Amino acid sequence: YGDDDKGFNSGSVYAIGVGLAFNAEGGDTSESETSCTTTSPSQAPTASPITPDPTKAATTTTSTISTTTTTSMTTTPEAKFWPDWLGDDTCVFNEEFPQYMKLNPSWTGSTLEDCCKRYYSWRYDDCIVEGGGTSNTATLYYPNWEGSDHVCVNDGEAPDYITQAASAFMFEDLEDCCEKYYWWNLAECLGSAANAGSNKYYADYSQSKCVKDCTESDCGGLVGGVWDELYDDKSACCAEKFWWVEDCDA
C-alpha cells in the first residue's frame, strides 16, 4: 500500500508481517500482542459539517384573497302619470316612462290633474279628457272679461282659451278668482259671499281708526280690496296702523 493508503505507513506493515511469519512456522501459537506505532497521523479530519443557519430558515407566506359578490336586483317601477311628449303628447298612466324620469321621480305624479296642470296647462281640459279623466271646468269660477260686471262666474260657458288653460284662469273657490283678477272690485266680485264680511278689523285712514269688516250699524263697511290688511282684534290693528292715535281703539 502506499504510505497514505488506509491510514497506514511502511513501518506498520513490516511489524505486522513479522508477527504473522512467526506464527506460521509453528512458533508460539498464542496470540501475539503486537504493538503498532505510527509515526505520522492519519489523514486530516474531514471538514466541519455544514449546519443550516436557523435564522435563515425558509418562510412561507400565505395570501388570502377576499372576493365580494354583488347581487343586482331589478324592480319594476310603479305606474305613474307622466308627460308623454314623444308619443301621445299628453299625460299617460303607466310604468313605461323614460329612464331619466325613473332616475328623477319628480317628473312623474300620482294624479292626472297635477300632471296636466304642470305640463299641459295651456290645454288643460283636453289633457284631462285624453288622460281618461272627466272635465270639471263647467263648475269652476273664471274671470268674466267679456261681461261688464267685473266679476267671476261659474256658468259653464267659459271660452275655449280659458278652459284650455284652466290651471291659470279657473278656480274652485270664488274668493281665489276674485282676489287674483278683481282685487280692485273685491266686494262686488264676491257678491253675496261678501255681504256678511269677515268681522275682522282693518284701517280706515279717513277716520284714523280701525273698523270692523261688516255691514251692520257699528261696522266700517266691507274692505275695499286685498290690499286692506285684516286683524283679529281692534287693539292689534291700532298698534300697527295708528300707534300715535290715543283713542284709536276706544
mmCIF file of C-alpha atoms in Angstrom:
data_model
loop_
_atom_site.group_PDB
_atom_site.id
_atom_site.type_symbol
_atom_site.label_atom_id
_atom_site.label_comp_id
_atom_site.label_asym_id
_atom_site.label_seq_id
_atom_site.Cartn_x
_atom_site.Cartn_y
_atom_site.Cartn_z
ATOM 1 C CA TYR A 1 0.000 0.000 0.000
ATOM 2 C CA GLY A 2 1.111 3.464 -0.339
ATOM 3 C CA ASP A 3 2.170 5.431 2.635
ATOM 4 C CA ASP A 4 -1.057 7.267 2.781
ATOM 5 C CA ASP A 5 -3.493 4.452 1.877
ATOM 6 C CA LYS A 6 -5.956 3.418 4.578
ATOM 7 C CA GLY A 7 -4.091 5.481 7.186
ATOM 8 C CA PHE A 8 -1.030 3.098 7.389
ATOM 9 C CA ASN A 9 2.754 3.706 6.729
ATOM 10 C CA SER A 10 5.606 1.324 5.798
ATOM 11 C CA GLY A 11 6.740 0.716 9.430
ATOM 12 C CA SER A 12 3.363 -0.540 10.400
ATOM 13 C CA VAL A 13 3.289 -3.089 7.536
ATOM 14 C CA TYR A 14 6.739 -4.566 8.477
ATOM 15 C CA ALA A 15 5.804 -5.200 12.124
ATOM 16 C CA ILE A 16 2.634 -6.960 11.195
ATOM 17 C CA GLY A 17 4.404 -9.137 8.644
ATOM 18 C CA VAL A 18 6.980 -10.420 11.148
ATOM 19 C CA GLY A 19 4.348 -11.469 13.629
ATOM 20 C CA LEU A 20 2.405 -13.406 11.038
ATOM 21 C CA ALA A 21 5.561 -15.220 9.799
ATOM 22 C CA PHE A 22 6.469 -16.405 13.298
ATOM 23 C CA ASN A 23 3.131 -17.928 13.936
ATOM 24 C CA ALA A 24 3.129 -19.646 10.599
ATOM 25 C CA GLU A 25 6.346 -21.538 11.296
ATOM 26 C CA GLY A 26 4.981 -23.249 14.414
ATOM 27 C CA GLY A 27 6.159 -20.904 16.956
ATOM 28 C CA ASP A 28 4.129 -19.784 19.838
ATOM 29 C CA THR A 29 0.551 -20.195 18.833
ATOM 30 C CA SER A 30 -0.655 -17.893 21.488
ATOM 31 C CA GLU A 31 -1.875 -14.784 20.339
ATOM 32 C CA SER A 32 0.920 -12.284 19.868
ATOM 33 C CA GLU A 33 0.461 -8.951 21.264
ATOM 34 C CA THR A 34 1.605 -6.705 18.600
ATOM 35 C CA SER A 35 2.231 -3.097 19.223
ATOM 36 C CA CYS A 36 1.786 -0.832 16.296
ATOM 37 C CA THR A 37 3.318 2.510 16.423
ATOM 38 C CA THR A 38 2.612 5.123 13.832
ATOM 39 C CA THR A 39 4.992 7.848 13.126
ATOM 40 C CA SER A 40 2.622 10.005 11.190
ATOM 41 C CA PRO A 41 -1.016 10.837 11.817
ATOM 42 C CA SER A 42 -3.841 9.578 9.720
ATOM 43 C CA GLN A 43 -5.464 11.662 7.110
ATOM 44 C CA ALA A 44 -6.593 15.066 8.102
ATOM 45 C CA PRO A 45 -10.089 15.083 9.631
ATOM 46 C CA THR A 46 -12.969 15.831 7.456
ATOM 47 C CA ALA A 47 -14.272 19.373 7.229
ATOM 48 C CA SER A 48 -16.751 20.578 9.823
ATOM 49 C CA PRO A 49 -20.315 19.646 8.919
ATOM 50 C CA ILE A 50 -22.380 22.382 7.467
ATOM 51 C CA THR A 51 -25.353 23.213 9.590
ATOM 52 C CA PRO A 52 -28.023 25.498 8.081
ATOM 53 C CA ASP A 53 -28.353 28.821 9.778
ATOM 54 C CA PRO A 54 -31.648 28.623 11.695
ATOM 55 C CA THR A 55 -32.132 32.334 11.250
ATOM 56 C CA LYS A 56 -32.323 31.850 7.515
ATOM 57 C CA ALA A 57 -34.960 29.203 7.575
ATOM 58 C CA ALA A 58 -37.343 29.471 4.697
ATOM 59 C CA THR A 59 -40.637 31.079 5.455
ATOM 60 C CA THR A 60 -43.944 30.512 3.710
ATOM 61 C CA THR A 61 -46.358 33.406 3.136
ATOM 62 C CA THR A 62 -49.997 32.623 2.652
ATOM 63 C CA SER A 63 -52.120 35.238 0.862
ATOM 64 C CA THR A 64 -55.865 35.334 1.317
ATOM 65 C CA ILE A 65 -57.921 36.817 -1.497
ATOM 66 C CA SER A 66 -61.302 38.117 -0.452
ATOM 67 C CA THR A 67 -63.983 38.086 -3.102
ATOM 68 C CA THR A 68 -67.136 40.170 -2.751
ATOM 69 C CA THR A 69 -70.136 39.207 -4.807
ATOM 70 C CA THR A 70 -72.703 41.921 -5.530
ATOM 71 C CA THR A 71 -76.197 40.869 -6.439
ATOM 72 C CA SER A 72 -78.146 43.319 -8.556
ATOM 73 C CA MET A 73 -81.927 43.278 -8.198
ATOM 74 C CA THR A 74 -84.151 44.729 -10.874
ATOM 75 C CA THR A 75 -87.576 46.000 -9.812
ATOM 76 C CA THR A 76 -90.439 47.139 -11.985
ATOM 77 C CA PRO A 77 -91.237 50.830 -11.401
ATOM 78 C CA GLU A 78 -94.668 51.775 -10.087
ATOM 79 C CA ALA A 79 -97.125 53.140 -12.627
ATOM 80 C CA LYS A 80 -97.352 56.953 -12.565
ATOM 81 C CA PHE A 81 -98.788 59.826 -14.574
ATOM 82 C CA TRP A 82 -96.123 61.366 -16.795
ATOM 83 C CA PRO A 83 -95.928 63.682 -19.845
ATOM 84 C CA ASP A 84 -95.551 61.596 -22.992
ATOM 85 C CA TRP A 85 -94.021 64.319 -25.147
ATOM 86 C CA LEU A 86 -92.686 61.958 -27.820
ATOM 87 C CA GLY A 87 -95.810 59.820 -28.016
ATOM 88 C CA ASP A 88 -99.387 60.892 -27.363
ATOM 89 C CA ASP A 89 -98.232 64.340 -26.207
ATOM 90 C CA THR A 90 -100.455 64.244 -23.164
ATOM 91 C CA CYS A 91 -100.343 62.793 -19.654
ATOM 92 C CA VAL A 92 -100.477 58.997 -19.605
ATOM 93 C CA PHE A 93 -100.568 56.471 -16.789
ATOM 94 C CA ASN A 94 -98.158 53.511 -16.904
ATOM 95 C CA GLU A 95 -94.682 52.426 -15.804
ATOM 96 C CA GLU A 96 -93.042 52.860 -19.216
ATOM 97 C CA PHE A 97 -91.691 56.367 -18.653
ATOM 98 C CA PRO A 98 -88.131 57.149 -19.873
ATOM 99 C CA GLN A 99 -85.032 56.286 -17.883
ATOM 100 C CA TYR A 100 -84.322 59.906 -16.914
ATOM 101 C CA MET A 101 -87.771 60.085 -15.304
ATOM 102 C CA LYS A 102 -87.073 56.862 -13.402
ATOM 103 C CA LEU A 103 -83.862 58.386 -12.066
ATOM 104 C CA ASN A 104 -85.664 61.611 -11.120
ATOM 105 C CA PRO A 105 -89.195 60.779 -9.859
ATOM 106 C CA SER A 106 -90.161 64.460 -9.724
ATOM 107 C CA TRP A 107 -91.106 64.186 -13.403
ATOM 108 C CA THR A 108 -93.954 61.830 -12.532
ATOM 109 C CA GLY A 109 -97.045 62.260 -10.378
ATOM 110 C CA SER A 110 -99.852 60.386 -8.686
ATOM 111 C CA THR A 111 -102.794 62.312 -10.186
ATOM 112 C CA LEU A 112 -103.839 63.227 -13.709
ATOM 113 C CA GLU A 113 -104.837 66.729 -12.618
ATOM 114 C CA ASP A 114 -101.380 67.540 -11.261
ATOM 115 C CA CYS A 115 -99.673 66.214 -14.386
ATOM 116 C CA CYS A 116 -101.916 68.192 -16.755
ATOM 117 C CA LYS A 117 -101.622 71.348 -14.675
ATOM 118 C CA ARG A 118 -97.833 71.131 -14.621
ATOM 119 C CA TYR A 119 -97.049 70.068 -18.184
ATOM 120 C CA TYR A 120 -100.104 70.940 -20.270
ATOM 121 C CA SER A 121 -101.615 73.972 -18.555
ATOM 122 C CA TRP A 122 -102.122 75.668 -21.938
ATOM 123 C CA ARG A 123 -104.564 72.884 -22.914
ATOM 124 C CA TYR A 124 -105.522 71.562 -19.518
ATOM 125 C CA ASP A 125 -109.068 70.493 -20.360
ATOM 126 C CA ASP A 126 -108.006 68.395 -23.346
ATOM 127 C CA CYS A 127 -105.235 66.802 -21.288
ATOM 128 C CA ILE A 128 -107.733 65.721 -18.635
ATOM 129 C CA VAL A 129 -110.045 64.149 -21.176
ATOM 130 C CA GLU A 130 -107.234 62.486 -23.162
ATOM 131 C CA GLY A 131 -105.811 61.076 -19.952
ATOM 132 C CA GLY A 132 -109.078 59.313 -19.174
ATOM 133 C CA GLY A 133 -110.478 61.925 -16.796
ATOM 134 C CA THR A 134 -113.651 63.986 -16.842
ATOM 135 C CA SER A 135 -113.568 67.724 -17.397
ATOM 136 C CA ASN A 136 -114.821 69.710 -14.412
ATOM 137 C CA THR A 137 -114.409 73.143 -15.932
ATOM 138 C CA ALA A 138 -118.177 73.620 -16.023
ATOM 139 C CA THR A 139 -118.203 74.041 -12.235
ATOM 140 C CA LEU A 140 -115.091 76.229 -11.915
ATOM 141 C CA TYR A 141 -115.024 80.009 -11.476
ATOM 142 C CA TYR A 142 -113.347 82.158 -14.093
ATOM 143 C CA PRO A 143 -112.990 85.903 -14.747
ATOM 144 C CA ASN A 144 -115.809 87.065 -16.986
ATOM 145 C CA TRP A 145 -113.864 89.597 -19.040
ATOM 146 C CA GLU A 146 -116.488 89.603 -21.763
ATOM 147 C CA GLY A 147 -119.064 90.981 -19.332
ATOM 148 C CA SER A 148 -119.218 94.440 -17.790
ATOM 149 C CA ASP A 149 -119.738 93.493 -14.142
ATOM 150 C CA HIS A 150 -116.067 92.753 -13.391
ATOM 151 C CA VAL A 151 -116.859 89.557 -11.518
ATOM 152 C CA CYS A 152 -116.020 85.846 -11.572
ATOM 153 C CA VAL A 153 -118.671 83.372 -12.650
ATOM 154 C CA ASN A 154 -119.106 79.591 -12.928
ATOM 155 C CA ASP A 155 -121.817 79.369 -15.577
ATOM 156 C CA GLY A 156 -120.124 76.602 -17.578
ATOM 157 C CA GLU A 157 -119.741 78.909 -20.578
ATOM 158 C CA ALA A 158 -116.050 79.761 -20.292
ATOM 159 C CA PRO A 159 -114.327 80.403 -23.634
ATOM 160 C CA ASP A 160 -112.018 77.737 -25.013
ATOM 161 C CA TYR A 161 -108.888 79.750 -24.320
ATOM 162 C CA ILE A 162 -109.843 79.748 -20.621
ATOM 163 C CA THR A 163 -110.790 76.075 -20.356
ATOM 164 C CA GLN A 164 -107.644 75.044 -22.200
ATOM 165 C CA ALA A 165 -105.584 76.972 -19.631
ATOM 166 C CA ALA A 166 -107.793 76.134 -16.687
ATOM 167 C CA SER A 167 -104.883 75.889 -14.253
ATOM 168 C CA ALA A 168 -104.256 79.590 -14.773
ATOM 169 C CA PHE A 169 -107.737 81.008 -15.252
ATOM 170 C CA MET A 170 -110.154 78.747 -13.401
ATOM 171 C CA PHE A 171 -110.689 78.207 -9.662
ATOM 172 C CA GLU A 172 -112.705 76.023 -7.350
ATOM 173 C CA ASP A 173 -113.278 78.926 -4.931
ATOM 174 C CA LEU A 174 -114.898 82.232 -5.884
ATOM 175 C CA GLU A 175 -112.680 84.132 -3.458
ATOM 176 C CA ASP A 176 -109.476 82.889 -5.120
ATOM 177 C CA CYS A 177 -110.687 84.040 -8.522
ATOM 178 C CA CYS A 178 -111.810 87.441 -7.262
ATOM 179 C CA GLU A 179 -108.606 88.107 -5.322
ATOM 180 C CA LYS A 180 -106.456 87.347 -8.360
ATOM 181 C CA TYR A 181 -108.395 89.110 -11.137
ATOM 182 C CA TYR A 182 -110.758 91.583 -9.450
ATOM 183 C CA TRP A 183 -108.940 92.597 -6.308
ATOM 184 C CA TRP A 184 -109.834 96.207 -7.057
ATOM 185 C CA ASN A 185 -113.536 95.272 -7.135
ATOM 186 C CA LEU A 186 -113.467 92.567 -4.485
ATOM 187 C CA ALA A 187 -116.727 93.291 -2.645
ATOM 188 C CA GLU A 188 -118.783 93.341 -5.817
ATOM 189 C CA CYS A 189 -116.992 90.294 -7.227
ATOM 190 C CA LEU A 190 -117.670 88.276 -4.113
ATOM 191 C CA GLY A 191 -121.329 89.301 -4.243
ATOM 192 C CA SER A 192 -123.441 87.537 -1.632
ATOM 193 C CA ALA A 193 -120.340 85.851 -0.281
ATOM 194 C CA ALA A 194 -119.014 89.249 0.724
ATOM 195 C CA ASN A 195 -122.198 90.666 2.221
ATOM 196 C CA ALA A 196 -121.543 89.356 5.704
ATOM 197 C CA GLY A 197 -117.911 90.477 5.790
ATOM 198 C CA SER A 198 -115.138 88.793 7.769
ATOM 199 C CA ASN A 199 -115.855 90.524 11.119
ATOM 200 C CA LYS A 200 -112.176 91.369 11.363
ATOM 201 C CA TYR A 201 -110.644 94.856 11.682
ATOM 202 C CA TYR A 202 -108.914 96.990 9.104
ATOM 203 C CA ALA A 203 -107.505 100.526 8.983
ATOM 204 C CA ASP A 204 -109.871 103.304 7.919
ATOM 205 C CA TYR A 205 -107.434 106.108 7.125
ATOM 206 C CA SER A 206 -110.219 108.664 6.590
ATOM 207 C CA GLN A 207 -111.108 108.398 10.300
ATOM 208 C CA SER A 208 -107.631 107.431 11.595
ATOM 209 C CA LYS A 209 -109.013 104.427 13.392
ATOM 210 C CA CYS A 210 -109.624 100.716 12.928
ATOM 211 C CA VAL A 211 -113.096 99.497 11.939
ATOM 212 C CA LYS A 212 -114.781 96.144 11.550
ATOM 213 C CA ASP A 213 -115.247 94.451 8.172
ATOM 214 C CA CYS A 214 -119.027 94.035 8.164
ATOM 215 C CA THR A 215 -122.204 95.809 7.082
ATOM 216 C CA GLU A 216 -124.006 96.322 10.415
ATOM 217 C CA SER A 217 -124.543 99.738 12.017
ATOM 218 C CA ASP A 218 -121.441 99.540 14.171
ATOM 219 C CA CYS A 219 -119.231 98.331 11.291
ATOM 220 C CA GLY A 220 -116.943 100.210 8.993
ATOM 221 C CA GLY A 221 -118.259 98.576 5.862
ATOM 222 C CA LEU A 222 -116.642 95.926 3.695
ATOM 223 C CA VAL A 223 -112.960 96.068 2.907
ATOM 224 C CA GLY A 224 -112.114 97.678 -0.382
ATOM 225 C CA GLY A 225 -109.739 95.007 -1.638
ATOM 226 C CA VAL A 226 -106.980 92.571 -0.850
ATOM 227 C CA TRP A 227 -104.617 95.444 -0.044
ATOM 228 C CA ASP A 228 -106.539 96.015 3.193
ATOM 229 C CA GLU A 229 -104.826 94.009 5.907
ATOM 230 C CA LEU A 230 -107.199 92.355 8.362
ATOM 231 C CA TYR A 231 -106.652 91.888 12.111
ATOM 232 C CA ASP A 232 -108.368 89.601 14.560
ATOM 233 C CA ASP A 233 -108.823 92.344 17.180
ATOM 234 C CA LYS A 234 -109.012 96.120 17.168
ATOM 235 C CA SER A 235 -106.084 96.790 19.516
ATOM 236 C CA ALA A 236 -103.682 94.875 17.254
ATOM 237 C CA CYS A 237 -104.857 96.913 14.275
ATOM 238 C CA CYS A 238 -104.425 100.214 16.168
ATOM 239 C CA ALA A 239 -100.962 99.258 17.453
ATOM 240 C CA GLU A 240 -99.828 98.510 13.912
ATOM 241 C CA LYS A 241 -101.609 101.211 11.892
ATOM 242 C CA PHE A 242 -102.400 104.107 14.267
ATOM 243 C CA TRP A 243 -99.951 103.773 17.145
ATOM 244 C CA TRP A 244 -99.836 107.585 17.576
ATOM 245 C CA VAL A 245 -103.649 107.967 17.901
ATOM 246 C CA GLU A 246 -104.590 107.661 21.574
ATOM 247 C CA ASP A 247 -108.309 106.908 21.118
ATOM 248 C CA CYS A 248 -107.929 104.594 18.137
ATOM 249 C CA ASP A 249 -109.276 101.552 19.979
ATOM 250 C CA ALA A 250 -111.841 103.478 22.018
#
